[in-house]
Short mmCIF file of C-alpha atoms and ligand atoms in Angstrom, two decimals:
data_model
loop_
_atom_site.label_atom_id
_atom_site.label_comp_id
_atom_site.label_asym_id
_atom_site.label_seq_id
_atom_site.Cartn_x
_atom_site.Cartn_y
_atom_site.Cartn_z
CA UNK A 1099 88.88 74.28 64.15
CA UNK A 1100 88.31 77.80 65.37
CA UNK A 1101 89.28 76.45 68.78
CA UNK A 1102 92.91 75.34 66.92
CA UNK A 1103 93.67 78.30 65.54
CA UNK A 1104 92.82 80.48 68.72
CA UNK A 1105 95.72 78.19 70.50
CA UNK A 1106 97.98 78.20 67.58
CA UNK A 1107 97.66 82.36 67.66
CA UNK A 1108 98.17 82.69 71.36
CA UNK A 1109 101.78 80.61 70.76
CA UNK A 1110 102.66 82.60 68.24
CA UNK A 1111 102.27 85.43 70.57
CA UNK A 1112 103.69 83.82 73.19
CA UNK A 1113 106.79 82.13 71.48
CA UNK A 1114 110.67 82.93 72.99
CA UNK A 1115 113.12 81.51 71.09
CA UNK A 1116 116.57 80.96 72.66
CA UNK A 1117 118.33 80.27 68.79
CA UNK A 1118 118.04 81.18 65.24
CA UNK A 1119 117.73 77.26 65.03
CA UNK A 1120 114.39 77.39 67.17
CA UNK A 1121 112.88 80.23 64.91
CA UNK A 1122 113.12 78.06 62.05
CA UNK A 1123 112.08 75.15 63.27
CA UNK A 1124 108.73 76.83 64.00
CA UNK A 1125 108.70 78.60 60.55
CA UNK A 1126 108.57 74.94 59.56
CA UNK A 1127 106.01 73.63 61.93
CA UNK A 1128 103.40 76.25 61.15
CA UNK A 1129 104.34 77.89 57.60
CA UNK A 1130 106.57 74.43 56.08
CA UNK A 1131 104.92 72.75 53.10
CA UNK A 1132 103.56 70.02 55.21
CA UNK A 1133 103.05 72.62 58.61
CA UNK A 1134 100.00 73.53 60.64
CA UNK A 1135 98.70 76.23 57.80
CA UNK A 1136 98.45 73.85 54.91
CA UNK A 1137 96.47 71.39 56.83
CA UNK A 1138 94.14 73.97 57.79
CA UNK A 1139 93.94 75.34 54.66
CA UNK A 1140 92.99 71.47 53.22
CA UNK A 1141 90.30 71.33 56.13
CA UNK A 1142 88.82 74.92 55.45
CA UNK A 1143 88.15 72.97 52.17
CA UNK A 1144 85.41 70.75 53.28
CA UNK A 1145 83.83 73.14 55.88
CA UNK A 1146 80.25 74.61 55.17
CA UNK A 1147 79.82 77.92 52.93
CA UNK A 1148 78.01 80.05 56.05
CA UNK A 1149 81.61 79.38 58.51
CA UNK A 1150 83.94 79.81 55.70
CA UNK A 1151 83.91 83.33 56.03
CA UNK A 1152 84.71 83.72 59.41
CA UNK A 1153 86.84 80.88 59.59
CA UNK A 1154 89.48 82.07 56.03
CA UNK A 1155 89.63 85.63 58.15
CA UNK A 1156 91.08 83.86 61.13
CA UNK A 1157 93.34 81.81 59.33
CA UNK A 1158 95.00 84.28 57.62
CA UNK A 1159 95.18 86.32 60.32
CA UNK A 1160 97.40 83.10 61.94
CA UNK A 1161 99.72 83.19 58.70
CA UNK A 1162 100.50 86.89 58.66
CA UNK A 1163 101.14 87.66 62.69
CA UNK A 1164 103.48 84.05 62.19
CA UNK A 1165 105.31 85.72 59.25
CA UNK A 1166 105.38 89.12 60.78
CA UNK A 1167 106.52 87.43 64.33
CA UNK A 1168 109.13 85.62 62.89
CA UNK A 1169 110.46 88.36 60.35
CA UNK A 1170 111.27 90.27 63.74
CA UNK A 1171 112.78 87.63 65.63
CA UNK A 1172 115.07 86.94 63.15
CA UNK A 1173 115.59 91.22 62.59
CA UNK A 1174 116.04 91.43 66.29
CA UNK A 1175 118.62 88.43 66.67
CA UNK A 1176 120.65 89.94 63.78
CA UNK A 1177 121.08 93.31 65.04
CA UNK A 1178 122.35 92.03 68.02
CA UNK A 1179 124.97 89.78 66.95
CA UNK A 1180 125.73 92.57 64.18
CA UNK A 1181 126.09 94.80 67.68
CA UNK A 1182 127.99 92.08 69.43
CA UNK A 1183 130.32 92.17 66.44
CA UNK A 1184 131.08 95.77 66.64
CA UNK A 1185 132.51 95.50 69.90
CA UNK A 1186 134.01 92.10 69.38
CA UNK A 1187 137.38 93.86 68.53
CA UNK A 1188 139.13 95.73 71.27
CA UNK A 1189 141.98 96.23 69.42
CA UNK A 1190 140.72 98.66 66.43
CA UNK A 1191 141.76 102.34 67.23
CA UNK A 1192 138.91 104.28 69.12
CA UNK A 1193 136.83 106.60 67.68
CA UNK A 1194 137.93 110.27 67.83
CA UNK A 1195 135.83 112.37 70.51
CA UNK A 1196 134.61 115.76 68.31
CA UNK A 1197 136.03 118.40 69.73
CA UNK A 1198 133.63 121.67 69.97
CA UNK A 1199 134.39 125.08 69.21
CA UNK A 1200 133.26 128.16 71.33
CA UNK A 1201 130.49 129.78 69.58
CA UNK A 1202 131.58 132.94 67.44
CA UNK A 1203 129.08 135.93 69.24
CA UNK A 1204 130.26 134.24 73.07
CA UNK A 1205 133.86 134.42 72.09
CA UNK A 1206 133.81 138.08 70.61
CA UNK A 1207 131.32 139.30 74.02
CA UNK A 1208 133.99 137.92 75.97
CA UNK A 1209 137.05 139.96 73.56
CA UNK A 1210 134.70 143.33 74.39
CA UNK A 1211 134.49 142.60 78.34
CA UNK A 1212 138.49 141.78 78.23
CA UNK A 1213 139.06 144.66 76.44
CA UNK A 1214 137.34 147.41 78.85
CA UNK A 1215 137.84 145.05 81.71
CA UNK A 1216 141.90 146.14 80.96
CA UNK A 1217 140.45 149.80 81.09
CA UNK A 1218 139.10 149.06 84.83
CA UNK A 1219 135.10 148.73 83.82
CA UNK A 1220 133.09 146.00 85.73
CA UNK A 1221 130.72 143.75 84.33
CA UNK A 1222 127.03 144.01 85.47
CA UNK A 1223 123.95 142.14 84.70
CA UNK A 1224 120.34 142.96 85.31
CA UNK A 1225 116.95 141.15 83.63
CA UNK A 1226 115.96 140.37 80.27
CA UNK A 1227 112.50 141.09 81.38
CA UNK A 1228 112.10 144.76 82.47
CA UNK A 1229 109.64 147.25 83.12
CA UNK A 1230 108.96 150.84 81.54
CA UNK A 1231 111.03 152.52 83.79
CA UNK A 1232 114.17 150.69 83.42
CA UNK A 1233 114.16 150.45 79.92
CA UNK A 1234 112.46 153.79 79.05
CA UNK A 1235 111.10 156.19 81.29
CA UNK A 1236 114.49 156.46 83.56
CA UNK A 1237 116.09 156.49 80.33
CA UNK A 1238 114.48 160.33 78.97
CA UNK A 1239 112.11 158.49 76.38
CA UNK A 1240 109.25 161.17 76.03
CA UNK A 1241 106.00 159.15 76.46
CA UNK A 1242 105.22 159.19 73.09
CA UNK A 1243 108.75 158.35 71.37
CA UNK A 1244 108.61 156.56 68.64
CA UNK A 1245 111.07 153.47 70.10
CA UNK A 1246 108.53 152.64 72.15
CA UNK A 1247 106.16 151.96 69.30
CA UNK A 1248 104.83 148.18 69.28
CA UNK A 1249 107.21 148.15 66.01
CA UNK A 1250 110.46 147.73 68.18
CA UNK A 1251 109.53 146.49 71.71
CA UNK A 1252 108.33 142.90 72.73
CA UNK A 1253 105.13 143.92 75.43
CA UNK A 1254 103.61 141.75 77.69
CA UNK A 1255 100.08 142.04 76.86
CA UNK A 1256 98.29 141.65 80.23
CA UNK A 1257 100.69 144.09 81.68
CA UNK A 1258 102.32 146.89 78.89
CA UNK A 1259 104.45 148.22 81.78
CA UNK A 1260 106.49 144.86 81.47
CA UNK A 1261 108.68 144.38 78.28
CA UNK A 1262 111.79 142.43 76.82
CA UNK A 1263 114.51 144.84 77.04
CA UNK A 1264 115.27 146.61 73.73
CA UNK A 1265 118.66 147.34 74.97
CA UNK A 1266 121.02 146.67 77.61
CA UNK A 1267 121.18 150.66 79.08
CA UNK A 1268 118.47 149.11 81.24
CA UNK A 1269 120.98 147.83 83.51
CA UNK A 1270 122.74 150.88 83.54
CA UNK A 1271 120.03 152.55 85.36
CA UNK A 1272 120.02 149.99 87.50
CA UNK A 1273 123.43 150.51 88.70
CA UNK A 1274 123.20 154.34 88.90
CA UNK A 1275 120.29 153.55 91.42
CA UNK A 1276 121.83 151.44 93.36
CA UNK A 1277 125.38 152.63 93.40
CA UNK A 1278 127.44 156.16 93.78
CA UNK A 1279 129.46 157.72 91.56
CA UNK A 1280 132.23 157.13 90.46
CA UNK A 1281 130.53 154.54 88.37
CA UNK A 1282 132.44 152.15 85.52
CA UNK A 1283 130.84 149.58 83.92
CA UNK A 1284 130.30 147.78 81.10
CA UNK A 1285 126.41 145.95 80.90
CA UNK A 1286 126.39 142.98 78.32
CA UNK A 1287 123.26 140.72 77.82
CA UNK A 1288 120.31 139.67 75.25
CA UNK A 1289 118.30 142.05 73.85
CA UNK A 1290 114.64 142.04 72.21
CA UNK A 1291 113.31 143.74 69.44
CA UNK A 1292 110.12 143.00 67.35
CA UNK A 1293 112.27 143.18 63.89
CA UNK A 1294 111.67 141.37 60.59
CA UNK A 1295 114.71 138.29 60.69
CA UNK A 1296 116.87 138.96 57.78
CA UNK A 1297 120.40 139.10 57.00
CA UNK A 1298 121.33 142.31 58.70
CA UNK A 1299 118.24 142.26 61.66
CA UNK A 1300 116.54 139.57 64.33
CA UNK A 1301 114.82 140.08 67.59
CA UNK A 1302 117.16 138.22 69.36
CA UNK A 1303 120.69 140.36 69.79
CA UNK A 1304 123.59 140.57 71.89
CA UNK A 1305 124.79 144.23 72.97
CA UNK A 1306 127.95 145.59 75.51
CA UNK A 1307 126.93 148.74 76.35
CA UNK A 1308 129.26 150.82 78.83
CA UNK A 1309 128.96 153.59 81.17
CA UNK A 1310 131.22 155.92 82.88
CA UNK A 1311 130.33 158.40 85.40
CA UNK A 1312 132.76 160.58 87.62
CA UNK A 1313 133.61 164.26 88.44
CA UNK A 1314 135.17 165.77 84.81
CA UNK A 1315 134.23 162.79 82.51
CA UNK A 1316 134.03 164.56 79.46
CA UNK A 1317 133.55 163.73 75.83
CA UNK A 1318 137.45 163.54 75.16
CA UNK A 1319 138.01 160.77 77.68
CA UNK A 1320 134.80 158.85 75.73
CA UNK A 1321 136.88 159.30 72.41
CA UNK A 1322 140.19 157.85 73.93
CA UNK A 1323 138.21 155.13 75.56
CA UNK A 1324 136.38 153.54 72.28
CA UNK A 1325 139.76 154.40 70.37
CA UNK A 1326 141.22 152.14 72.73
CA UNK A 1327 138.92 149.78 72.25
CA UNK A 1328 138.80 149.87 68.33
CA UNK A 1329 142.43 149.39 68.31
CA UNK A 1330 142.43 146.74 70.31
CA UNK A 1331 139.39 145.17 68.93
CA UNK A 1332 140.59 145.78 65.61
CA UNK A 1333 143.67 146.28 65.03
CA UNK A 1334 146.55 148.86 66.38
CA UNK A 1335 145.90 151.12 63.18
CA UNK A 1336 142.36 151.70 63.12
CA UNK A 1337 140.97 154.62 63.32
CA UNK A 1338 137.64 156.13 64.47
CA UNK A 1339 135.47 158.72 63.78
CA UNK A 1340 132.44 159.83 65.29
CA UNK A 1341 129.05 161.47 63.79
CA UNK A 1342 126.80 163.49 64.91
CA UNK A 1343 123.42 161.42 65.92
CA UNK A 1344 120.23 161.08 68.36
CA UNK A 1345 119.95 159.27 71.53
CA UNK A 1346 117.02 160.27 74.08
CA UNK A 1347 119.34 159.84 76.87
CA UNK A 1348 122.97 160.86 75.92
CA UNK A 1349 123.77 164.90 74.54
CA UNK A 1350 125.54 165.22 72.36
CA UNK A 1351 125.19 161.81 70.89
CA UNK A 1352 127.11 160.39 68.51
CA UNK A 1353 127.09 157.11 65.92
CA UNK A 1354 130.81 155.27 66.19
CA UNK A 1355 132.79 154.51 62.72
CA UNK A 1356 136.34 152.65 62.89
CA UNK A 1357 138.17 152.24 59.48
CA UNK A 1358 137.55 149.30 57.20
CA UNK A 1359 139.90 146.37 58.80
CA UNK A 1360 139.48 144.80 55.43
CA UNK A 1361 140.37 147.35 53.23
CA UNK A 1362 142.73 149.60 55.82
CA UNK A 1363 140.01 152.34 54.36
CA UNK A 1364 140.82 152.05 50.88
CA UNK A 1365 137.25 150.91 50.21
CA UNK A 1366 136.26 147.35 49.29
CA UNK A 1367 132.27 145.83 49.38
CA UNK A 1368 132.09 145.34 53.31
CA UNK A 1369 132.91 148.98 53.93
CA UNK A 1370 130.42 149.88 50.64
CA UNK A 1371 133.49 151.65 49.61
CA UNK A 1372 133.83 154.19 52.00
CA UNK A 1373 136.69 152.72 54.22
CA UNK A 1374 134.06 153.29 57.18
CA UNK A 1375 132.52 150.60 59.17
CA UNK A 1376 129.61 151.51 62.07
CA UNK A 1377 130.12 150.09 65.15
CA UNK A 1378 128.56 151.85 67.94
CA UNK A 1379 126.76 154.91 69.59
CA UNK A 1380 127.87 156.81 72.03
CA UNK A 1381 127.08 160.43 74.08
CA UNK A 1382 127.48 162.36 76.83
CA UNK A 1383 125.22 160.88 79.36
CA UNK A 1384 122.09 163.44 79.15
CA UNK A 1385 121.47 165.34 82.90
CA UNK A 1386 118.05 164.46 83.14
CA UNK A 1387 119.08 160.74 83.47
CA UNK A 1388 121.33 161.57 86.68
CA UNK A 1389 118.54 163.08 87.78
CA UNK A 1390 116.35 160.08 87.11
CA UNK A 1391 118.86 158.14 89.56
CA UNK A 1392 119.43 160.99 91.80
CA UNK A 1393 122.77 161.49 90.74
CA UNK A 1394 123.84 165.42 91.25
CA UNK A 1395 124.07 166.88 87.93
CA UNK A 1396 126.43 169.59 88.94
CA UNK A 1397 128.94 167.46 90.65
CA UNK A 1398 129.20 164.49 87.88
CA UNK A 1399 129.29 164.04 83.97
CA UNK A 1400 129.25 160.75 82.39
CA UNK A 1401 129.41 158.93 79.27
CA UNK A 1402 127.86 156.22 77.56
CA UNK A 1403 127.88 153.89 74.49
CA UNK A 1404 126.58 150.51 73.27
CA UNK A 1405 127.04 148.32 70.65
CA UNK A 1406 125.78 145.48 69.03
CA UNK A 1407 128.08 142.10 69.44
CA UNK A 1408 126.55 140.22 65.97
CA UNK A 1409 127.55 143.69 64.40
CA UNK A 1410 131.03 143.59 65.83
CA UNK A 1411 131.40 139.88 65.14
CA UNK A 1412 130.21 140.36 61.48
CA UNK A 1413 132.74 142.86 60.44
CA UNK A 1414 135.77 140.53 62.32
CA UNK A 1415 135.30 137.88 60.72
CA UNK A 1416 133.85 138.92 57.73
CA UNK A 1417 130.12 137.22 58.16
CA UNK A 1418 127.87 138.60 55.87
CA UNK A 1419 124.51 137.33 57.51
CA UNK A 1420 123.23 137.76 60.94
CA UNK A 1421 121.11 134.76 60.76
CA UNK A 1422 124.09 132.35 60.55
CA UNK A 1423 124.85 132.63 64.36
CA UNK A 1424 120.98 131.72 65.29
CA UNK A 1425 121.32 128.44 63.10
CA UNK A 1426 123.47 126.02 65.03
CA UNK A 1427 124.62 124.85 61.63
CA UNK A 1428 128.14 122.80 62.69
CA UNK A 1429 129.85 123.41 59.10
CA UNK A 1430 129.18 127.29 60.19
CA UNK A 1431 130.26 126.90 64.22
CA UNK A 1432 133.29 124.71 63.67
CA UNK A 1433 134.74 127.32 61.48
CA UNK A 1434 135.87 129.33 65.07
CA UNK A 1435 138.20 128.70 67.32
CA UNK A 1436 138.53 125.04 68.84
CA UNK A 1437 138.40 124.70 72.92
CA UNK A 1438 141.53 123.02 74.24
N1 LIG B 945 121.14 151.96 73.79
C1 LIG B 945 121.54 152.28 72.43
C2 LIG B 945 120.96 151.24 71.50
O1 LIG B 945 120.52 150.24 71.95
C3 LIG B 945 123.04 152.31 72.27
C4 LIG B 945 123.67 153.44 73.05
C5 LIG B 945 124.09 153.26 74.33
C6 LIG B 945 123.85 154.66 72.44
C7 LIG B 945 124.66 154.30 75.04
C8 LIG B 945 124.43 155.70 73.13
C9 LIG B 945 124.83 155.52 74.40
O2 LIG B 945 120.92 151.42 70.31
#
C-alpha cells in the first residue's frame, strides 16, 4: 500500500496536462467518488493499528498535493486563456501611452541658467563630494566658523577633510583656479546639508549660484544683474531690494528680496504680509578669496550670489512644502508642464 501511494504521489508531481478535459479526468480518477483515494481510504480500514499512523499521514498527504496540483492547473490554464482573450481583439482602440511631465525643480534650474545664460554667464560644474578647501577654507571660513559645525555639513568620517558640499560656491573656486579673469559664470548643482526634513528645510537642495569677476565690477552692476533676473524670473514689474547681511566670503554682503508676485506687494500669507519675498544672497566678492585663487586684488573686483532653486520654485508656483518635490508623488509631478 505504501508502495501505491509513493507511485500515485510521484504522478501527481509529474502530471502535464495538454486540456482542461485531462485535468478533470484525473480529478476523477484519484479524488471521484469511486477514485484511487476512496479505495485507499476503505483499505486503510482493515490495516493493523501500529501502520495506521504512518500510513493515514501519507494518504492525506496524496489528497491535498492532488487538490492543491490541480487547483493550479486549472488557475494557470485560466489566466492564460483570460490573457489570450485580451489580445484576441485587434480592433479595440489602443491604450493611451502616459505622457510625463518635466519635473518642477529641473524645469525652474533650467529658467535660472536661460536667464543669465541671455546675460553671457557660462554654466560650470564641479563635485558633489569636495574637500575643506573648496568648500571652506578657499572660501574665508575662519577655522572655527560656525557653518562648519557638524550641525550643517555632511563629513566623511575616516577623512573630515572630505565633505558633501554645503553649497555650490565650491565650484566657483574651482574656476577662479583654473581660469583668468574676466570670469562669468553661473555654478548650479546638489547641495548637502545635515538639516532636520520639514516643510521649509532637507539635506538634499538644488542651488545656482553665480559669479562675476572683471576690472570695475562693482556692486551696481550686481544690482542690475539680479534685477534682471527677478524681472525676468518673475515678472517685468518686480522689484528688488537688498539687505544688509553676512557672508564669510563676499563684503558687503547682502540677503536678496523681490516683491510678492502674488500679491504685487500688497501683502497676502506667502509674502507674511510684507509684499517681500527672499530669494537670494549676494556680495561683493571678499579680496581675500582672489587671493585664495591668486587673482590680483588690485586689478579685479567681483561679485557673487546664490540661491536656492526649491526656494525659487516654491514662491513660482506657489508650493508651500519643500518635501513635495523629494516625493515622486505623480498627482504632485503631473501638475507641471507636459513634454511634447
Ligand atoms: N553660498 C551661499 C549659500 O549657500 C549663497 C551665496 C553665494 C551668498 C554667493 C553670497 C554670495 O547660502
Amino acid at each position: 500500500m505504501k508502495n501505491r501511494i509513493e507511485e500515485l504521489l510521484s504522478r501527481v508531481g509529474e502530471f502535464v496536462p495538454a486540456s482542461m478535459k485531462e485535468i478533470e479526468d484525473f480529478r476523477i480518477e484519484i479524488l471521484g467518488k469511486k477514485g484511487v483515494l476512496t479505495q485507499l481510504f476503505e483499505e486503510f480500514k482493515t490495516v493493523s493499528s501500529d501502520v495506521k499512523k504512518e500510513l493515514g499521514k501519507d494518504i492525506n498527504l496524496l489528497k491535498v498535493a492532488t487538490i492543491n496540483k490541480i487547483n493550479d492547473l486549472k488557475e494557470s490554464i485560466e489566466s492564460s486563456i483570460e490573457s489570450a482573450d485580451s489580445v484576441e481583439d485587434i480592433t479595440k482602440p489602443a491604450l493611451f501611452e502616459e505622457i510625463g511631465t518635466r519635473h518642477p525643480i529641473s524645469m525652474v534650474k533650467k529658467e535660472i541658467i536661460d536667464i543669465f545664460t541671455r546675460l553671457g554667464f557660462n554654466i560650470a560644474d564641479g563635485p558633489e563630494i569636495e574637500d575643506d578647501w573648496h568648500v571652506f577654507s578657499a572660501l574665508n571660513f575662519p577655522e572655527e566658523h560656525p557653518a562648519r559645525d557638524m550641525q550643517d555639513t555632511f563629513f566623511i568620517e575616516k577623512n573630515p577633510d572630505i565633505l558633501l558640499r554645503t553649497h555650490t560656491s565650491s565650484i566657483q573656486v574651482r574656476v577662479m583656479e583654473n581660469n583668468k579673469p574676466p570670469i562669468r559664470v553661473i555654478c548650479p548643482g546638489r547641495v548637502f546639508r545635515n538639516e532636520a526634513i520639514s516643510y521649509r528645510a532637507h539635506c538634499i537642495f538644488h542651488q545656482v549660484e553665480g559669479l562675476y569677476i572683471d576690472k570695475g565690477v562693482s556692486f551696481a552692476d550686481m544690482k542690475q544683474t539680479i534685477l534682471y533676473f527677478a524681472q525676468e524670473m518673475f515678472g517685468a514689474k518686480s522689484k528688488i531690494r537688498m539687505r544688509p547681511s553676512y557672508f564669510p566670503f563676499t563684503e558687503p554682503s547682502a540677503e536678496v528680496d523681490v516683491s510678492c508676485n502674488l500679491c504685487g506687494g500688497k501683502g497676502c500669507n506667502v509674502c507674511k504680509y510684507t509684499g517681500w519675498l527672499e530669494i537670494m544672497g549676494c556680495g561683493m566678492v571678499d579680496p581675500n578669496v582672489l587671493i585664495s585663487s591668486n587673482i590680483d586684488t588690485e586689478e579685479y573686483t567681483g561679485f557673487a550670489f546664490g540661491m536656492g532653486v526649491e526656494r525659487i520654485a516654491m514662491l513660482k508656483y506657489g508650493v508651500n512644502d519643500l518635501r513635495l518635490y523629494f516625493e515622486n508623488d505623480l498627482r504632485f509631478l503631473q501638475q507641471f508642464e507636459a513634454i511634447i
